[in-house]
mmCIF file of C-alpha atoms and ligand atoms in Angstrom:
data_model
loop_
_atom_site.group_PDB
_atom_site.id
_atom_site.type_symbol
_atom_site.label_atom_id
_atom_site.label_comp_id
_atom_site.label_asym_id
_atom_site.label_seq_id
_atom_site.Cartn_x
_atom_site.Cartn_y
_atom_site.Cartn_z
ATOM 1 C CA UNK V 1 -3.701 167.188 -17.047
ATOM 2 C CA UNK V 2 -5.639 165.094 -14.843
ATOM 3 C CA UNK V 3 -6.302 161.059 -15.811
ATOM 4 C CA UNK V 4 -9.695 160.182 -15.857
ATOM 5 C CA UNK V 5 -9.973 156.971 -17.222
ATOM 6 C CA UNK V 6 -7.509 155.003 -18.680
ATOM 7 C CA UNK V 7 -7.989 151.201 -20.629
ATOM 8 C CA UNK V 8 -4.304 149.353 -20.752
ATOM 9 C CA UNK V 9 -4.490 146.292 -22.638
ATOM 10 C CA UNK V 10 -7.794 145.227 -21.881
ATOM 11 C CA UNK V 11 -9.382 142.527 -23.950
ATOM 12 C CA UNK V 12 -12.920 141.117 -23.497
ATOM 13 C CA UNK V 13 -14.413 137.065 -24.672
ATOM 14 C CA UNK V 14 -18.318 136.405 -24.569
ATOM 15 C CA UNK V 15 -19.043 132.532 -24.106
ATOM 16 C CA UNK V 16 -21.800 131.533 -25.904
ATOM 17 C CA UNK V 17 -22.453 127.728 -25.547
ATOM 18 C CA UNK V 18 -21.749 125.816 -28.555
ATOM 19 C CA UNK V 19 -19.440 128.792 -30.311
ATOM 20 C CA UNK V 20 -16.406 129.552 -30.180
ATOM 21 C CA UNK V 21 -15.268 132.079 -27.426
ATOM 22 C CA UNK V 22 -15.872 136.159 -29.191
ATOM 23 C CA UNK V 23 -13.499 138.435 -28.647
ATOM 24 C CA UNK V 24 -15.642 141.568 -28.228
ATOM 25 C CA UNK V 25 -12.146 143.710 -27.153
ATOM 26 C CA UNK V 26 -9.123 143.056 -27.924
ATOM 27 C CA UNK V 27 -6.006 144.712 -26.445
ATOM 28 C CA UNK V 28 -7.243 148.122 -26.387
ATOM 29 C CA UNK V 29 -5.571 151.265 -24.520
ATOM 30 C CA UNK V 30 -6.099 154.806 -24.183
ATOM 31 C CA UNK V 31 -6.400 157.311 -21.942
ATOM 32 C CA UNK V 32 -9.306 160.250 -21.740
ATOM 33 C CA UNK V 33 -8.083 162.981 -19.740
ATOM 34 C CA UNK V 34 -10.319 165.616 -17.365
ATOM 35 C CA UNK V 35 -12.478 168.068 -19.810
ATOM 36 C CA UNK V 36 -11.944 165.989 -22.863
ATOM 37 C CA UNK V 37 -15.251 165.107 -25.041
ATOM 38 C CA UNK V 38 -14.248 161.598 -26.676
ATOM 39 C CA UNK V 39 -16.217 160.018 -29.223
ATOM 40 C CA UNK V 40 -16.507 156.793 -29.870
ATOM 41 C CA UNK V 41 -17.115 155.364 -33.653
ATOM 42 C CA UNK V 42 -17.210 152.096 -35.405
ATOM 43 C CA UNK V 43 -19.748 150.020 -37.099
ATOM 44 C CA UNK V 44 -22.318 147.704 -35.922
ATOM 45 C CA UNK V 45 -20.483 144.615 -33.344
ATOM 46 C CA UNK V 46 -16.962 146.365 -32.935
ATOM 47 C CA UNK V 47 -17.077 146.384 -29.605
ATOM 48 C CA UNK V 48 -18.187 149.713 -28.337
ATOM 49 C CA UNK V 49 -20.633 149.049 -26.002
ATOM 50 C CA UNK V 50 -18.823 146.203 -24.650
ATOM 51 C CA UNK V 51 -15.906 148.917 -23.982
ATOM 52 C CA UNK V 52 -18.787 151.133 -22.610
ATOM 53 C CA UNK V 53 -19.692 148.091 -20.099
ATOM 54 C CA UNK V 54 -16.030 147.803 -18.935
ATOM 55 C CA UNK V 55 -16.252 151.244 -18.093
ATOM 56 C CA UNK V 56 -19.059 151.338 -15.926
ATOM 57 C CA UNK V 57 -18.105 148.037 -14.357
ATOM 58 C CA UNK V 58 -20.785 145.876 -15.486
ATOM 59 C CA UNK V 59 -18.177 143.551 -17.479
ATOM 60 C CA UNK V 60 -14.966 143.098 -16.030
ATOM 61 C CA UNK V 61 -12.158 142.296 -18.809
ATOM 62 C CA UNK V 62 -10.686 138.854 -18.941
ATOM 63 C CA UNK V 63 -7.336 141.034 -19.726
ATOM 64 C CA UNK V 64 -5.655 144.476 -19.005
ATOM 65 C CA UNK V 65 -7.148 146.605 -16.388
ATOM 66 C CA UNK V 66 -9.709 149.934 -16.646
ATOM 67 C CA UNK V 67 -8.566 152.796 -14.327
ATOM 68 C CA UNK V 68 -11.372 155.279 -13.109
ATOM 69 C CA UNK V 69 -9.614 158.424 -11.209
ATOM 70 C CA UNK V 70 -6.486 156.673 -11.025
ATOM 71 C CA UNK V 71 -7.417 153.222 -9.670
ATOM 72 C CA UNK V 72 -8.058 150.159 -11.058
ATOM 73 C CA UNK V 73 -11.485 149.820 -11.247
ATOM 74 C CA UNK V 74 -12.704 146.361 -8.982
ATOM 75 C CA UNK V 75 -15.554 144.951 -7.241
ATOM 76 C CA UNK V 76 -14.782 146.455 -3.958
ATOM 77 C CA UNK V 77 -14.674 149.821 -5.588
ATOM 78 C CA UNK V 78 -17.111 149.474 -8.551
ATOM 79 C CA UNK V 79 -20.354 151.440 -6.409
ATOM 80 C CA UNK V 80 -17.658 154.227 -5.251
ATOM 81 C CA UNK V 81 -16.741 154.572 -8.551
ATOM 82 C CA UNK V 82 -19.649 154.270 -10.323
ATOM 83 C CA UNK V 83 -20.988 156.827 -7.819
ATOM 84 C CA UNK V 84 -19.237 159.494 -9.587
ATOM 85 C CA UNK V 85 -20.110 159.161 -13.238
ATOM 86 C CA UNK V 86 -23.298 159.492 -15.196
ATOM 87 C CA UNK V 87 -24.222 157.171 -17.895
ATOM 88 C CA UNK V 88 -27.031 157.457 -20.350
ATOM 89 C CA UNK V 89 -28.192 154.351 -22.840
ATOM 90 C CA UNK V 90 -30.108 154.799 -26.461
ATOM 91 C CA UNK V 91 -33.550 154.114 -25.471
ATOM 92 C CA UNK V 92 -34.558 156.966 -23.959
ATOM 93 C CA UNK V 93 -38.470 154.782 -22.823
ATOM 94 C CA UNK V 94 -36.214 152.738 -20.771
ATOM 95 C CA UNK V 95 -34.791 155.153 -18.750
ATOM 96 C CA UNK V 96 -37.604 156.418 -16.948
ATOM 97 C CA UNK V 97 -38.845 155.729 -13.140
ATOM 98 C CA UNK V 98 -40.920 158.547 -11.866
ATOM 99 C CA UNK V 99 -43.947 159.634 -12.923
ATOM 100 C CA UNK V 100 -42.765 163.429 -13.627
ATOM 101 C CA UNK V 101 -39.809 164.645 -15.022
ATOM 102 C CA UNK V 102 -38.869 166.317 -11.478
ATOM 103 C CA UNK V 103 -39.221 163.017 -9.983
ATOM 104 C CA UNK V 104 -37.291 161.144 -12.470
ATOM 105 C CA UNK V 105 -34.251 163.138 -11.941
ATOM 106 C CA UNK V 106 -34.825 163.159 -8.231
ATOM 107 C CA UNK V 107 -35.085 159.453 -8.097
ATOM 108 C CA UNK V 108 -31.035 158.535 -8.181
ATOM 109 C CA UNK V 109 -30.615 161.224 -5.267
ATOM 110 C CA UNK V 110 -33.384 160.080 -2.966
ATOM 111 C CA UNK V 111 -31.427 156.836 -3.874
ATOM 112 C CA UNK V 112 -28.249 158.070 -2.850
ATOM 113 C CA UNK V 113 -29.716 159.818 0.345
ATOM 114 C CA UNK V 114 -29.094 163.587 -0.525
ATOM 115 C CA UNK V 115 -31.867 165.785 1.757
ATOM 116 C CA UNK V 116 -34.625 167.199 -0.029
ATOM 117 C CA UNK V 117 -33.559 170.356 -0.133
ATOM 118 C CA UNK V 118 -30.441 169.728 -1.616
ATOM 119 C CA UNK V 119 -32.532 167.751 -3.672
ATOM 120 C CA UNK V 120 -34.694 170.191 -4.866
ATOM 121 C CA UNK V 121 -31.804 172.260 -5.703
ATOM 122 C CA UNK V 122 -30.407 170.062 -7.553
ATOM 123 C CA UNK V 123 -33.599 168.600 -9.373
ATOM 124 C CA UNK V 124 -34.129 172.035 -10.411
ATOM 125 C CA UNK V 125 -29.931 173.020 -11.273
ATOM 126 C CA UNK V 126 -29.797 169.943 -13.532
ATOM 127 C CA UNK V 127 -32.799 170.442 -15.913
ATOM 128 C CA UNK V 128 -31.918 173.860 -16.168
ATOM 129 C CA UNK V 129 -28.323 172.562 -17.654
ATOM 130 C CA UNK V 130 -30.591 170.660 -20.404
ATOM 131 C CA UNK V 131 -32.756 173.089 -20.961
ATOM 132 C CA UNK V 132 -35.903 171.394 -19.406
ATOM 133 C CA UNK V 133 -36.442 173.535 -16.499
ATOM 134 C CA UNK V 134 -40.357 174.377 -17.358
ATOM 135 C CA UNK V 135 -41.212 170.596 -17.855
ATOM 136 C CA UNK V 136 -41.142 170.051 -14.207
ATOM 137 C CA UNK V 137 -44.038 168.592 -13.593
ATOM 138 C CA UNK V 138 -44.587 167.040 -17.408
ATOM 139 C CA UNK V 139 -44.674 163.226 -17.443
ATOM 140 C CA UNK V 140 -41.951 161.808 -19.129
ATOM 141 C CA UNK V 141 -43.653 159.673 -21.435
ATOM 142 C CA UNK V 142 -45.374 162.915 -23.196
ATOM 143 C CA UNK V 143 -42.133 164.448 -23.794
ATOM 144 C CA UNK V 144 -40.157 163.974 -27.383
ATOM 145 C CA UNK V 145 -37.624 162.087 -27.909
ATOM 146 C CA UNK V 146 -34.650 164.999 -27.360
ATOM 147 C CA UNK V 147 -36.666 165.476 -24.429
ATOM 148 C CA UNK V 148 -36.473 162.378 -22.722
ATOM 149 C CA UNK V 149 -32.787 162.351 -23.758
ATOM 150 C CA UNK V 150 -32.133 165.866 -22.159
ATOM 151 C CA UNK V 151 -34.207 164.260 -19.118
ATOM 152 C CA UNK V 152 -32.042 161.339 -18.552
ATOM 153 C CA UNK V 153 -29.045 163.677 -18.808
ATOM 154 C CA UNK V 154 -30.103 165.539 -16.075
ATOM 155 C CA UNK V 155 -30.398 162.711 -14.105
ATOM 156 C CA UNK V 156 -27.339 161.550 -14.596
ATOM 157 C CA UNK V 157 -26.238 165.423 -13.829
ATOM 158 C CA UNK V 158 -27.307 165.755 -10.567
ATOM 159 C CA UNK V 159 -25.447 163.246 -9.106
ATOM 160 C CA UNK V 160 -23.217 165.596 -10.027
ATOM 161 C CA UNK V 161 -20.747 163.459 -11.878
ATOM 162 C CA UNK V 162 -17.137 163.526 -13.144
ATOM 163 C CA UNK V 163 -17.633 161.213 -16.401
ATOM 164 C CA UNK V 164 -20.689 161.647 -18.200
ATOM 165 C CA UNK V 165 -20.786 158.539 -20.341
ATOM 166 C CA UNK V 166 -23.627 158.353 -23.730
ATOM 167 C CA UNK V 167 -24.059 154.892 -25.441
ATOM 168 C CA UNK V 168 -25.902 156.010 -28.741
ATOM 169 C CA UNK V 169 -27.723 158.367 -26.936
ATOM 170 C CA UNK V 170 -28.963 160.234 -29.710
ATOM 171 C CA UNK V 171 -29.487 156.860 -32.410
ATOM 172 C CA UNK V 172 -33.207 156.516 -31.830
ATOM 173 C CA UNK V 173 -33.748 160.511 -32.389
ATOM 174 C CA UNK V 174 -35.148 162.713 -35.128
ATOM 175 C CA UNK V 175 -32.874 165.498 -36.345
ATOM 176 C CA UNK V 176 -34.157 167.894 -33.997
ATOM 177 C CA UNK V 177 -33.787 165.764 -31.120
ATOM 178 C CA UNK V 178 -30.314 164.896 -31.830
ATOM 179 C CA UNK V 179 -29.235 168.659 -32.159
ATOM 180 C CA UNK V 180 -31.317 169.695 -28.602
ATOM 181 C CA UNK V 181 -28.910 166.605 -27.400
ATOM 182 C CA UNK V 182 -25.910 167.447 -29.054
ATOM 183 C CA UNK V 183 -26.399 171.121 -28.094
ATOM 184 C CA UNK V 184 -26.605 170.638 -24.314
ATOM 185 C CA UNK V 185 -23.520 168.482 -24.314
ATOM 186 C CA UNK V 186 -21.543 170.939 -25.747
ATOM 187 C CA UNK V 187 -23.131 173.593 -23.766
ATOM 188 C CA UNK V 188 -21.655 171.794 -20.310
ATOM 189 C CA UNK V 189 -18.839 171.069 -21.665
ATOM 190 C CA UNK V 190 -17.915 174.813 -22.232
ATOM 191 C CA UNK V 191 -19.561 175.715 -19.001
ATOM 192 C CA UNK V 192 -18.977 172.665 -16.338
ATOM 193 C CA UNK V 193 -15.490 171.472 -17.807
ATOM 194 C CA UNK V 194 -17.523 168.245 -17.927
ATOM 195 C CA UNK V 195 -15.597 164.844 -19.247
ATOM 196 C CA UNK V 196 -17.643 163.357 -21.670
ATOM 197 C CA UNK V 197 -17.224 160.011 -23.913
ATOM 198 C CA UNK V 198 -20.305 159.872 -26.079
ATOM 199 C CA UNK V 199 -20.483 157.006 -28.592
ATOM 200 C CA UNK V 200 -22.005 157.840 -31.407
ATOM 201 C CA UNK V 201 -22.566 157.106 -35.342
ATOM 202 C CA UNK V 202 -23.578 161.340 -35.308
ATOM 203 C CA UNK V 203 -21.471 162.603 -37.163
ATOM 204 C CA UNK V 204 -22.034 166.153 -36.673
ATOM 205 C CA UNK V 205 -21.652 165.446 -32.819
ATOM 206 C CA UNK V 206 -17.940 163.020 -34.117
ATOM 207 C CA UNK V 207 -16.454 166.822 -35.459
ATOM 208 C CA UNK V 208 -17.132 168.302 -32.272
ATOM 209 C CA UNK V 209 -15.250 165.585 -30.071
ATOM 210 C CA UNK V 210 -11.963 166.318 -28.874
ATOM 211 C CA UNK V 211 -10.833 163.264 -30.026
ATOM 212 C CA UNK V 212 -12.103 160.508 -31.938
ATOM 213 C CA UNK V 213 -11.303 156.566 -31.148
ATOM 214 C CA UNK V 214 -12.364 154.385 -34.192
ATOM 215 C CA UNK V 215 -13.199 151.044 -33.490
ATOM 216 C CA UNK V 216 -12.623 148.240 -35.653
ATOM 217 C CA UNK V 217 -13.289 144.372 -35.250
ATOM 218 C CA UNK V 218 -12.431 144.626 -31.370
ATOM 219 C CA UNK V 219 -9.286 146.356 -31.982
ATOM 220 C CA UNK V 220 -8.818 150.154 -31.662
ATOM 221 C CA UNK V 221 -7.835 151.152 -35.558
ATOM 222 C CA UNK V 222 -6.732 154.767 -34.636
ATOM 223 C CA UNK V 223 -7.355 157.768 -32.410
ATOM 224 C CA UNK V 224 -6.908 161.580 -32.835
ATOM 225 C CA UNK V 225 -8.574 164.797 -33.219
ATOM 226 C CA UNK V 226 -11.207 164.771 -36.269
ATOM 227 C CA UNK V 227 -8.966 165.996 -38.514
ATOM 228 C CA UNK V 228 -6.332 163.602 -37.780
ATOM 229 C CA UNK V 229 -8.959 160.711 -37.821
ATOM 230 C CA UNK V 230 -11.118 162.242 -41.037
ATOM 231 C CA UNK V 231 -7.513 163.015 -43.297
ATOM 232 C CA UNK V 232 -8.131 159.241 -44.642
ATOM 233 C CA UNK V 233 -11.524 158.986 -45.794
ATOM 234 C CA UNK V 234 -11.222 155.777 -47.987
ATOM 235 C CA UNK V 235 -9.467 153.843 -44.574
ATOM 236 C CA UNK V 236 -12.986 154.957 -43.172
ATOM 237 C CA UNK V 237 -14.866 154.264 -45.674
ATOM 238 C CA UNK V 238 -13.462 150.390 -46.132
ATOM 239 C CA UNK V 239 -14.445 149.688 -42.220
ATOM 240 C CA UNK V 240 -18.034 150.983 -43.252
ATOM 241 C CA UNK V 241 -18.136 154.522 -41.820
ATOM 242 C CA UNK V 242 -19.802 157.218 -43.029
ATOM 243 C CA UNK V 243 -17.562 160.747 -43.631
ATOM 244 C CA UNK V 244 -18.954 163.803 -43.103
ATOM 245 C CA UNK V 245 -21.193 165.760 -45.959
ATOM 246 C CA UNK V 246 -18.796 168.360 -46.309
ATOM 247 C CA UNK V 247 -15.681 165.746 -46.936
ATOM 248 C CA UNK V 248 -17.541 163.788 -49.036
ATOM 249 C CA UNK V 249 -18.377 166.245 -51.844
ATOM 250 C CA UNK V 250 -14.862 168.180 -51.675
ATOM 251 C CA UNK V 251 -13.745 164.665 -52.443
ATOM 252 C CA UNK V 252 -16.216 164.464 -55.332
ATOM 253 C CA UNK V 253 -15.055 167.855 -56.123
ATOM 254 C CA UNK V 254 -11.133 167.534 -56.404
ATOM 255 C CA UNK V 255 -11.827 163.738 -58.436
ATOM 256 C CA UNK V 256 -13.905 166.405 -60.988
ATOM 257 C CA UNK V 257 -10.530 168.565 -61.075
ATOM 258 C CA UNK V 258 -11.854 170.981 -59.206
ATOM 259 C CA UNK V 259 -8.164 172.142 -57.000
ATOM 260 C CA UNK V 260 -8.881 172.149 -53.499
ATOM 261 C CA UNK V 261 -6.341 173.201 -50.630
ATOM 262 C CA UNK V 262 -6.759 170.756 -47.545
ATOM 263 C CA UNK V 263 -9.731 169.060 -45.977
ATOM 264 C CA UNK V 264 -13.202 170.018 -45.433
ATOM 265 C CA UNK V 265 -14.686 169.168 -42.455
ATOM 266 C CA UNK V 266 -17.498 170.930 -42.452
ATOM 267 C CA UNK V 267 -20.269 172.394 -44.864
ATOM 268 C CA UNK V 268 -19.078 176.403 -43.511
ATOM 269 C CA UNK V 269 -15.485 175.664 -44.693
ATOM 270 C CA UNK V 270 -15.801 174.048 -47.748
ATOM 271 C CA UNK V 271 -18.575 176.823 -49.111
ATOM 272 C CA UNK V 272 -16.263 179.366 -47.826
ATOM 273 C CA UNK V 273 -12.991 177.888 -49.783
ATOM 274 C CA UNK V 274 -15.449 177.178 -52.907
ATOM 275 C CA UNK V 275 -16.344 181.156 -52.679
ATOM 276 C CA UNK V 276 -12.901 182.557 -52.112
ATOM 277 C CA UNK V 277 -10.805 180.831 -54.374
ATOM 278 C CA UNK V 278 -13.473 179.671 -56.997
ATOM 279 C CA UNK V 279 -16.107 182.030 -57.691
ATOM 280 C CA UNK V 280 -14.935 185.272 -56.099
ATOM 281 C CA UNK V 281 -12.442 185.709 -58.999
HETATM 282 P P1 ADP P 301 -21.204 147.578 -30.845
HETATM 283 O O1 ADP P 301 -21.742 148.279 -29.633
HETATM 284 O O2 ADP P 301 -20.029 148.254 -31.460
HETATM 285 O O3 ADP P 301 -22.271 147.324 -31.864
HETATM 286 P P2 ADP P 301 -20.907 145.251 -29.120
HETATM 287 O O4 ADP P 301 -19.929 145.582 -28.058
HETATM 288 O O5 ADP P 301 -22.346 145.271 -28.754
HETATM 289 O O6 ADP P 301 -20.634 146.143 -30.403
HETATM 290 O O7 ADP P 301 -20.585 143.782 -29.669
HETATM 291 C C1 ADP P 301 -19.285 143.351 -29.979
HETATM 292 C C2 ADP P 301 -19.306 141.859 -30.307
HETATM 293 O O8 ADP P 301 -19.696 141.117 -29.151
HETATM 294 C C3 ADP P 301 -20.278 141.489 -31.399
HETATM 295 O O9 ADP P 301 -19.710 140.427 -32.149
HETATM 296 C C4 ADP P 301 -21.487 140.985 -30.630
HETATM 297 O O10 ADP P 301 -22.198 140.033 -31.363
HETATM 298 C C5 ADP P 301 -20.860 140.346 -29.414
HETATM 299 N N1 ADP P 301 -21.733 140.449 -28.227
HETATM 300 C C6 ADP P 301 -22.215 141.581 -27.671
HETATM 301 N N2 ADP P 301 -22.964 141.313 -26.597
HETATM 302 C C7 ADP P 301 -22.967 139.955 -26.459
HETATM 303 C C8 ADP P 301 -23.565 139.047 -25.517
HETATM 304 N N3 ADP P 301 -24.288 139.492 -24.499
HETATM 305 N N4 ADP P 301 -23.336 137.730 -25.708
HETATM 306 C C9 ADP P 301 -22.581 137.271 -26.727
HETATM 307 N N5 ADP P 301 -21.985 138.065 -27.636
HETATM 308 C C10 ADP P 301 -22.179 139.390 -27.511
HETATM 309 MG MG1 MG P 302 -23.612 149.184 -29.201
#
């Protein structure tokens, strides 16, 4: 398996005149490996996007070191680096630079010198990946939400990068727009191989991670796949996360006597227990 990033120790302080220095991070490690989709939970002020801004270099930790592709990420290196990952923030209104969506996602290449027909080609490769290939010439502003979301993924696609990196990308959308999101994620995942850590308070988008890092006050509380991470509900529940529907009610269930085998992740599972061992008899 091949390292893609990788946080050892790292701990981060904010000084704020006139407070006391905030530890943001504190002592956090783990390692996200090429292909994986890691999400990123934890509630409001634990520390997540100041772990996203260590990633993308624009925070450097007052302790521990963050390792992009094997090196220690650095001033000298940080534009190198950054060159080869994608990054995509909640507000999808303030992501936007040109006045059509093929401009938009043509702006970071025209940036980076690519030649316009490799541009085009790319313009064109990318919003087909989100789905946006006949909004070409749209303005962005027009476009929904999970539009302008699928948009700003593209950009950050062709650059063609090795870390695709959401910060609540999908907070500020409707339903819809987080599924169209959450969809094309997955989608090049499956396809591209693509290394993704999203973070996320979706919960839906949580069960289909690879593996889930909980944050807590700073510190990282736990990390494994979602069943690992979901199999204590209550330890969730006391940091302020939310569990998934499905968990939830076969909770509710089993404390109404109802027997239950095992955990319920998601709504498909726990109807299809409920039917064969409760009301198929
Ligand atoms: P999250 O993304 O999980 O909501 P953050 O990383 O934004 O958490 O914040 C973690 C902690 O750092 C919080 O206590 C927050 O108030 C503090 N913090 C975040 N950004 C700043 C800043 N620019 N200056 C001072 N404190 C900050
Ligand atoms: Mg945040």
């Amino acid at each position: 398996m091949k390292e893609i990033l990788s946080m050892d120790q790292v701990s981060f302080s904010y000084h704020v005149e006139g407070e006391e220095a905030r530890k943001a991070v504190d002592h956090v490690s783990f390692t996200v490996n090429e292909g994986e989709w890691i999400a990123i939970v934890g509630h409001n002020g634990s520390g997540k996007s100041t772990l996203a801004k260590l990633m993308i270099g624009l925070l450097f930790p007052s302790e521990g070191n963050v390792n992009l592709f094997l090196e220690p990420l650095t001033e000298e290196n940080l534009w190198e680096i950054r060159s080869r990952m994608g990054i995509v923030f909640q507000n999808p209104d303030n992501q936007f630079v040109g006045s059509t969506v093929q401009d938009d996602v043509a702006f970071a290449l025209e940036n980076n010198g690519v030649l316009f027909e490799e541009m085009v080609t790319r313009v064109h490769e990318s919003l087909q990946k989100v789905n946006m290939a006949d909004f070409l010439d749209h303005e962005p502003h027009h476009l929904s939400g999970g539009q302008k979301q699928r948009v700003a993924i593209a950009g950050a696609l062709a650059l063609r990068p090795e870390l695709l990196i959401l910060d609540e990308a999908t907070s500020m959308l409707d339903p819809q727009g987080r599924d169209e999101v959450i969809r094309v994620v997955s989608e090049l995942k499956q396809e591209t191989g693509l290394t993704v850590i999203s973070i996320t308070h979706d919960l839906e988008e949580v069960l289909l991670a690879d593996r889930i890092i909980v944050m807590n006050r700073g510190k990282m509380l736990k990390v494994g796949t979602p069943a690992e991470i979901f199999a204590d509900g209550e330890e969730l529940e006391r940091i302020g996360l939310d569990l998934p529907f499905a968990l939830k009610v076969s909770g509710l269930l089993r404390e109404a006597g109802l027997p239950l085998d095992g955990e319920h992740m998601t709504e498909e599972e726990l109807v299809n227990e409920l039917w064969t061992s409760h009301f198929s008899k």
